[in-house]
PDB file of C-alpha atoms in Angstrom:
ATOM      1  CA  UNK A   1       0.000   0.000   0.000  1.00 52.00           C
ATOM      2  CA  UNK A   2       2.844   2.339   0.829  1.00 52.00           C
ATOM      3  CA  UNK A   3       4.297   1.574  -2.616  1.00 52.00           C
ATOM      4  CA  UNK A   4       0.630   2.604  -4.086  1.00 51.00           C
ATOM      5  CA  UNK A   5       0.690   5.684  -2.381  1.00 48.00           C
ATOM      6  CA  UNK A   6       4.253   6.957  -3.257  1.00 49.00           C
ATOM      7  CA  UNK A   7       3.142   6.186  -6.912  1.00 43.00           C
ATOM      8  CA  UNK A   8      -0.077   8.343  -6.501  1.00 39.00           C
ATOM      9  CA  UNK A   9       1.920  11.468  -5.262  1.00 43.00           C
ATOM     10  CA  UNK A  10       4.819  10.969  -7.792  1.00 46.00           C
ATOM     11  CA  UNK A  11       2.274  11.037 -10.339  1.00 40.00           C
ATOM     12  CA  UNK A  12       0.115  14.041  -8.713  1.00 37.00           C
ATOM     13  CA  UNK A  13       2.475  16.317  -7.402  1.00 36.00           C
ATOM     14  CA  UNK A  14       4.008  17.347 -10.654  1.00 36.00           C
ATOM     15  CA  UNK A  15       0.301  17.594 -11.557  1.00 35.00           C
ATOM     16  CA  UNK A  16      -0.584  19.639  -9.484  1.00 31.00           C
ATOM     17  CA  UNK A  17       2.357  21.625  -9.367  1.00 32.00           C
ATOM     18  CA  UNK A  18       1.466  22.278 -13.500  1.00 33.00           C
ATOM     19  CA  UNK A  19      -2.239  23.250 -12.606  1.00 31.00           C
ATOM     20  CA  UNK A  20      -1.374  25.481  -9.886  1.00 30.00           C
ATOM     21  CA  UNK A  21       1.281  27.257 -12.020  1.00 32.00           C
ATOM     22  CA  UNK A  22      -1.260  27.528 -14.755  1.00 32.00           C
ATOM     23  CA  UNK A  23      -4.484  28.766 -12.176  1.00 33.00           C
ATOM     24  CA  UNK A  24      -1.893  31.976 -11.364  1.00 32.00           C
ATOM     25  CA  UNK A  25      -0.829  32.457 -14.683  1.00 35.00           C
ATOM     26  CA  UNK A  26      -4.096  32.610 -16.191  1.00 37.00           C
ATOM     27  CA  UNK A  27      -5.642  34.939 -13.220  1.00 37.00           C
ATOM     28  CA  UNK A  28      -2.648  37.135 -13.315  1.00 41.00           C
ATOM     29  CA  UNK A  29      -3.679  37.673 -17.347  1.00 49.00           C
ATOM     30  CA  UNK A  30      -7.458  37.311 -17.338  1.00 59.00           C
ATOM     31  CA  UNK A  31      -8.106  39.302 -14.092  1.00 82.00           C
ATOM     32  CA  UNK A  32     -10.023  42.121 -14.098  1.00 89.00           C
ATOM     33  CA  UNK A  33      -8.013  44.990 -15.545  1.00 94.00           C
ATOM     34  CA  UNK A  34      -7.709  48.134 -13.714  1.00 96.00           C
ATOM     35  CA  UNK A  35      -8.655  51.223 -15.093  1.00 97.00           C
ATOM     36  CA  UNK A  36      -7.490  54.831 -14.331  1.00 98.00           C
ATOM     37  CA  UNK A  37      -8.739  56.462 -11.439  1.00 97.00           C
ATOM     38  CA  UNK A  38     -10.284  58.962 -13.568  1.00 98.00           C
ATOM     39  CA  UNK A  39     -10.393  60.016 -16.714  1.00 98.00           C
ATOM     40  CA  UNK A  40     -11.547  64.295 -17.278  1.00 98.00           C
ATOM     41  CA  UNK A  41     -14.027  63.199 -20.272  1.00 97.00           C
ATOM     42  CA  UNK A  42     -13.464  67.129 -21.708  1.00 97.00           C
ATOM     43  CA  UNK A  43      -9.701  66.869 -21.966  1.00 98.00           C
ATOM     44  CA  UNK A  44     -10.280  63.327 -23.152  1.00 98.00           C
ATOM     45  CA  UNK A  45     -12.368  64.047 -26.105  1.00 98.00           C
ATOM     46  CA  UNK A  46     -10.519  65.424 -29.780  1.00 98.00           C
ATOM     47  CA  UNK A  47      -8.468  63.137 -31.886  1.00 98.00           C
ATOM     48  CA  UNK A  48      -6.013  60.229 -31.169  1.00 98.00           C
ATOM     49  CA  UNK A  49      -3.676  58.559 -33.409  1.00 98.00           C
ATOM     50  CA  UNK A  50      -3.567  54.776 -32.907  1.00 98.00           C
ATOM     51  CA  UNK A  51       0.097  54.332 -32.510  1.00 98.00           C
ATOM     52  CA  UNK A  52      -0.239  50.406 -32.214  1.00 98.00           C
ATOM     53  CA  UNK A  53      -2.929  47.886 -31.433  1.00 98.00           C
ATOM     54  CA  UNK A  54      -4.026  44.209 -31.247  1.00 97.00           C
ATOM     55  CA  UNK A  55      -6.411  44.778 -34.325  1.00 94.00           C
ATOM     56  CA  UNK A  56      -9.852  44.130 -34.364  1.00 93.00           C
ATOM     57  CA  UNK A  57     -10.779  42.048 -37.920  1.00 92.00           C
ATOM     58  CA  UNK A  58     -11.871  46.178 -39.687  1.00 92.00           C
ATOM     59  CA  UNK A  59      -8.665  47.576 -38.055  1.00 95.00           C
ATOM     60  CA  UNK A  60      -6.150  44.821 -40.068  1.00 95.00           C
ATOM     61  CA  UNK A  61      -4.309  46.789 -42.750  1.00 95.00           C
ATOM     62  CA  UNK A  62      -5.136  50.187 -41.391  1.00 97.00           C
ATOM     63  CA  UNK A  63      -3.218  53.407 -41.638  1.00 98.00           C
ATOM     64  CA  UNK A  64      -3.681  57.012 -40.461  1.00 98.00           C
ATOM     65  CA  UNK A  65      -6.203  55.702 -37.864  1.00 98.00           C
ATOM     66  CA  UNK A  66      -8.167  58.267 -35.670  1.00 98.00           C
ATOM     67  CA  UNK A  67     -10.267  57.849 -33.206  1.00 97.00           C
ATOM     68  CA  UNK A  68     -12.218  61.346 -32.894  1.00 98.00           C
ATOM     69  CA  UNK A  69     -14.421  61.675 -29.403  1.00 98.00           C
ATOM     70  CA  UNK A  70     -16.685  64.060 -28.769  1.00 98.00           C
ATOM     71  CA  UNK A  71     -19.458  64.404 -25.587  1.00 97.00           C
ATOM     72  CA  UNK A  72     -23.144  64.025 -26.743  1.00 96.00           C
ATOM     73  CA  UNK A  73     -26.410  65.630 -25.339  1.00 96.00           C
ATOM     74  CA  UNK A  74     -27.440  62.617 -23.368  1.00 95.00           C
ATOM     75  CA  UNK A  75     -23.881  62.224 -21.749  1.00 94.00           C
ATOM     76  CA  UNK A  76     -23.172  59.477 -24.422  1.00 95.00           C
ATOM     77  CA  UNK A  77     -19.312  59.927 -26.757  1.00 97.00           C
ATOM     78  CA  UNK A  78     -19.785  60.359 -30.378  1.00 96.00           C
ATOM     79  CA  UNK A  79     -17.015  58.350 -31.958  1.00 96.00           C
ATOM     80  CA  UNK A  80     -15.590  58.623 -35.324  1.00 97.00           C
ATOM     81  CA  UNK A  81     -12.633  56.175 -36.312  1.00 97.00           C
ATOM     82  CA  UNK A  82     -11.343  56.677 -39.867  1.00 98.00           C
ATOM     83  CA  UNK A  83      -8.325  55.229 -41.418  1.00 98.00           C
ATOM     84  CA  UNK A  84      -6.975  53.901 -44.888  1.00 98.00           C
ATOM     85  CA  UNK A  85      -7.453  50.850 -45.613  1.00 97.00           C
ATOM     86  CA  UNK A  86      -4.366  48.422 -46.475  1.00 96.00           C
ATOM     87  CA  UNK A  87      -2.198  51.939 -47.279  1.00 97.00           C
ATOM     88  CA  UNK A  88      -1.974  55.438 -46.991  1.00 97.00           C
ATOM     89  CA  UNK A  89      -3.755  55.859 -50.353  1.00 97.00           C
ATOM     90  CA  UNK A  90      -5.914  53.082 -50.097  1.00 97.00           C
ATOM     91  CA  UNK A  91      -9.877  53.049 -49.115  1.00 97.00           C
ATOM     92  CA  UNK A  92     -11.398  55.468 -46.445  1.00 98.00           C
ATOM     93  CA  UNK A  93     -12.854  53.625 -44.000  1.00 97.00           C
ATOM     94  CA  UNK A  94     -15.475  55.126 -41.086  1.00 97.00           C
ATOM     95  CA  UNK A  95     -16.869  54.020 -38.315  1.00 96.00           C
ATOM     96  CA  UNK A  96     -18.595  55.616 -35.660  1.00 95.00           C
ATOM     97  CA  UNK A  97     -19.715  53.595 -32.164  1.00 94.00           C
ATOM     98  CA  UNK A  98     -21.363  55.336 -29.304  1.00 94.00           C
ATOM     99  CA  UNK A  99     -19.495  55.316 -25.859  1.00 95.00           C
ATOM    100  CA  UNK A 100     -21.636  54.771 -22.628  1.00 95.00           C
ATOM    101  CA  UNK A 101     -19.804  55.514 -19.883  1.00 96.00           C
ATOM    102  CA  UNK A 102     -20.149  53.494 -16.685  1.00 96.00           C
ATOM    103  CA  UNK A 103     -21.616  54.705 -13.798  1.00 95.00           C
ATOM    104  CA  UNK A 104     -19.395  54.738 -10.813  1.00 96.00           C
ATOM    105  CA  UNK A 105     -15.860  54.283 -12.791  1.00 96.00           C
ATOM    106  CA  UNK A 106     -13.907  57.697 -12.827  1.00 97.00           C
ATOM    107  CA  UNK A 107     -15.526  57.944 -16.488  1.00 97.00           C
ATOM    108  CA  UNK A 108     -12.933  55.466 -17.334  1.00 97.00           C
ATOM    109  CA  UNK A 109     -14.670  52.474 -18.468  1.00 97.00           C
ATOM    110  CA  UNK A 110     -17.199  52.409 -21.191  1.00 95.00           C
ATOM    111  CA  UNK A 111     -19.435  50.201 -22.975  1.00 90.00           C
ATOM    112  CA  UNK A 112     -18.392  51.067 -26.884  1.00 91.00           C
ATOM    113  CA  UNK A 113     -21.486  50.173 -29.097  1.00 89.00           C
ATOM    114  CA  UNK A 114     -21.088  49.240 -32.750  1.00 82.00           C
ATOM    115  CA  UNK A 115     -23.945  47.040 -33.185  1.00 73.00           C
ATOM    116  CA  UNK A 116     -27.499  47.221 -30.750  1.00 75.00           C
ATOM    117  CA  UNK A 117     -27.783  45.646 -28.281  1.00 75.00           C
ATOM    118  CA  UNK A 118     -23.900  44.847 -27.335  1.00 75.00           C
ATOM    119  CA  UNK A 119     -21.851  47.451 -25.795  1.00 80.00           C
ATOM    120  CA  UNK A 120     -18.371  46.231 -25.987  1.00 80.00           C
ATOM    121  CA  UNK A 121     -15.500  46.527 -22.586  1.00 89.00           C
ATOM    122  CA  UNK A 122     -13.249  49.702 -23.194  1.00 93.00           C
ATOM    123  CA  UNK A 123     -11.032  50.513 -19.969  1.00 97.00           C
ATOM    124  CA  UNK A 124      -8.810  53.589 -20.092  1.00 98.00           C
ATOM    125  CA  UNK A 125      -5.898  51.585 -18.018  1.00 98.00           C
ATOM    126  CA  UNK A 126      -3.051  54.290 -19.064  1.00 98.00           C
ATOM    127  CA  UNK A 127      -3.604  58.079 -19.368  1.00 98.00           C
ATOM    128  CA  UNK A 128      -0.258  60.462 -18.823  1.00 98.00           C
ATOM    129  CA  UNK A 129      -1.147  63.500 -16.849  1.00 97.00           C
ATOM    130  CA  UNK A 130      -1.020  66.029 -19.880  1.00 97.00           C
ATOM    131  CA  UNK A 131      -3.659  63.711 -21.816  1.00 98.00           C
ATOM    132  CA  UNK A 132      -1.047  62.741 -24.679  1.00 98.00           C
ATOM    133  CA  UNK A 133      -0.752  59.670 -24.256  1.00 98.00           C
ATOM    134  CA  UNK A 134      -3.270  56.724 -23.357  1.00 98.00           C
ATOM    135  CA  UNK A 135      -3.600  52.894 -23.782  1.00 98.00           C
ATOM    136  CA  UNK A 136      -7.021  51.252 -24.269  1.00 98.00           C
ATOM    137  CA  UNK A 137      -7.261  47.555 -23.177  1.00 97.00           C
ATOM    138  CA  UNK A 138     -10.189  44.476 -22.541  1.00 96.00           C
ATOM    139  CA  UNK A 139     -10.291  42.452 -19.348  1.00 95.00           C
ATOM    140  CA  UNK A 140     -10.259  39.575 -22.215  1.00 94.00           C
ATOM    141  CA  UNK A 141      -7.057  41.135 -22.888  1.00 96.00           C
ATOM    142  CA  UNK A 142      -7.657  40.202 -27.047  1.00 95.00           C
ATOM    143  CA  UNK A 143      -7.778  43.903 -27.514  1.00 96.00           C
ATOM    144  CA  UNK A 144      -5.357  46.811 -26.926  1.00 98.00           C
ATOM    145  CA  UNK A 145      -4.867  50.607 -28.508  1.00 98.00           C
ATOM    146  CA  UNK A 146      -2.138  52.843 -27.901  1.00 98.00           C
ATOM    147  CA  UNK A 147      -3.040  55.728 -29.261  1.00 98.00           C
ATOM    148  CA  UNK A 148      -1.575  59.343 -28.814  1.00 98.00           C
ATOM    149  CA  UNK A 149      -2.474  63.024 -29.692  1.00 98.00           C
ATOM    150  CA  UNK A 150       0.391  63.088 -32.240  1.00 98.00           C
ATOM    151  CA  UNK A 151       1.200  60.430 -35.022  1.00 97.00           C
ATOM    152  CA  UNK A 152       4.408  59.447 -33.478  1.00 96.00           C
ATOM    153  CA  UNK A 153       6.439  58.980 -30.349  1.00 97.00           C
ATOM    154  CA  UNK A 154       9.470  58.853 -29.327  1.00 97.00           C
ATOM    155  CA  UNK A 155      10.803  55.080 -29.895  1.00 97.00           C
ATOM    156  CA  UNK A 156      11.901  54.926 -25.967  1.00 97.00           C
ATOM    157  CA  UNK A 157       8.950  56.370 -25.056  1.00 98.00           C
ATOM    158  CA  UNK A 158       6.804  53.292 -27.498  1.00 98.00           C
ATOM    159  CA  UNK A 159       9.036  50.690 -26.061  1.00 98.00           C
ATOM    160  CA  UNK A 160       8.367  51.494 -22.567  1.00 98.00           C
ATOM    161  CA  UNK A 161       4.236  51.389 -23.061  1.00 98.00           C
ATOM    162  CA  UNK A 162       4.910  48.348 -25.174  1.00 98.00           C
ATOM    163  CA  UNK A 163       6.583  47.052 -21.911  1.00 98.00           C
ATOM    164  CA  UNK A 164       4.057  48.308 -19.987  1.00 98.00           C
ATOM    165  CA  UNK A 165       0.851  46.806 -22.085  1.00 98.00           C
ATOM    166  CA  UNK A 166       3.170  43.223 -21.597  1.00 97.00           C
ATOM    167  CA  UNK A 167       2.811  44.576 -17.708  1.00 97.00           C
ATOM    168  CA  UNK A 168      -0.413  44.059 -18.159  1.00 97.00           C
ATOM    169  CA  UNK A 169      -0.954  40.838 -19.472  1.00 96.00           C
ATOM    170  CA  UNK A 170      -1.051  41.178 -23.344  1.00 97.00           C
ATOM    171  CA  UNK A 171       0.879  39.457 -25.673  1.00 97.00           C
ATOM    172  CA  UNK A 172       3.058  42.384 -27.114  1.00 97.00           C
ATOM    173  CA  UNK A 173       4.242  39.968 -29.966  1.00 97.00           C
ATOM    174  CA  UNK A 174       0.727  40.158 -31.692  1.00 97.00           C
ATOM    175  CA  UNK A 175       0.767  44.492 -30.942  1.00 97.00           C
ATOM    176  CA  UNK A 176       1.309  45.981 -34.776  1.00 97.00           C
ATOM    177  CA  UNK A 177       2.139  49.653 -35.271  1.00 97.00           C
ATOM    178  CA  UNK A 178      -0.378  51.458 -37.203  1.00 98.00           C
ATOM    179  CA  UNK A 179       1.338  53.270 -40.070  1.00 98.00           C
ATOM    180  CA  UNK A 180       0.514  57.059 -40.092  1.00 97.00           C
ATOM    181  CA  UNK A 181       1.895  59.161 -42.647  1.00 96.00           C
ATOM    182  CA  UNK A 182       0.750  62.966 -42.317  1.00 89.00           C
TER     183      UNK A 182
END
C-alpha cells in the first residue's frame, strides 16, 4: 500500500504543481483589468492617433487611424474612427460607435457600441497626466490601442508602453504599429 501511495503522489504532485502554475498564470492575465482612477471626459475628447494595437478584424491593414471623441447631449461619446485601408492611399474607412460611460468608474470604463444591443469593454488603463498619451485595453485582454495626440512617439517612449501593455498581461508579440503618414 505504501508503494501505491508513493506512486499516486509521484504522479500528482508534478500535476498539481502544472495546474497550480497555470491557475496563477491565467488569473494574473485574465483578471479584471484596472482602469485609471479617472479620466476628465473634456480633456479626453478630440483626436487620437492609434500608434499600435491588437487589431480588431476592420482595423487589419489600417493606416492614419483616428479615433475622434466628442461628448453628446445625453452624456453618451460620439465616436468617429477613420483610417486607410491596407495603405496610406488606399480606401477610407469610417466608423462611428457610441461610448456609454459606466456609472461609478472615474468615467474610465465604457461600454463602446457598434452594433445594438452589445456594448463592448473599453477601460482607459493608461492616461499620462497632460492627456497625450493613453492605452485602451479588454479584461479579455484580445484587444489593446495605444493611441496618442500626435502620429508618433518617441521610440523609448513606445518601447516602454509596449513594456508596460506586456505589464499588463497582453501578448506584445501580436501588438502591430499602425502606419501614419501625415
Amino acid at each position: 500500500m505504501n508503494h501505491d501511495r508513493k506512486t499516486v503522489r509521484g504522479i500528482l504532485a508534478p500535476s498539481l504543481i502544472a495546474i497550480t502554475a497555470l491557475a496563477t498564470t491565467a488569473c494574473s492575465t485574465t483578471g479584471k483589468l484596472e482602469p485609471v482612477e479617472y479620466v476628465d471626459l473634456e480633456r479626453f475628447m478630440g483626436d487620437w492617433h492609434v500608434i499600435a494595437n491588437i487589431p480588431t478584424f476592420i482595423e487589419k491593414g489600417a493606416h492614419n487611424a483616428i479615433e475622434t471623441y466628442s461628448i453628446n447631449e445625453d452624456g453618451s461619446i460620439d465616436t468617429v474612427f477613420t483610417f486607410r485601408k491596407g495603405g496610406f492611399e488606399g480606401e477610407k474607412k469610417r466608423y462611428n460607435p457610441r461610448g456609454f460611460v459606466r456609472e461609478n468608474t472615474g468615467n474610465a470604463v465604457w461600454g463602446m457600441q457598434f452594433i445594438w444591443p452589445i456594448k463592448a469593454d473599453y477601460r482607459i488603463v493608461y492616461l499620462d497626466e497632460d492627456y497625450r498619451v493613453t492605452i485602451i485595453g479588454r479584461n479579455k485582454r484580445d484587444f489593446v490601442w495605444l493611441m496618442a495626440r500626435d502620429p508618433s512617439l518617441p521610440a523609448n517612449e513606445y518601447d516602454d508602453l509596449v513594456e508596460m501593455i506586456g505589464e499588463m498581461g497582453y501578448d506584445t508579440s501580436e501588438l502591430q504599429r499602425v502606419p501614419q503618414q501625415w
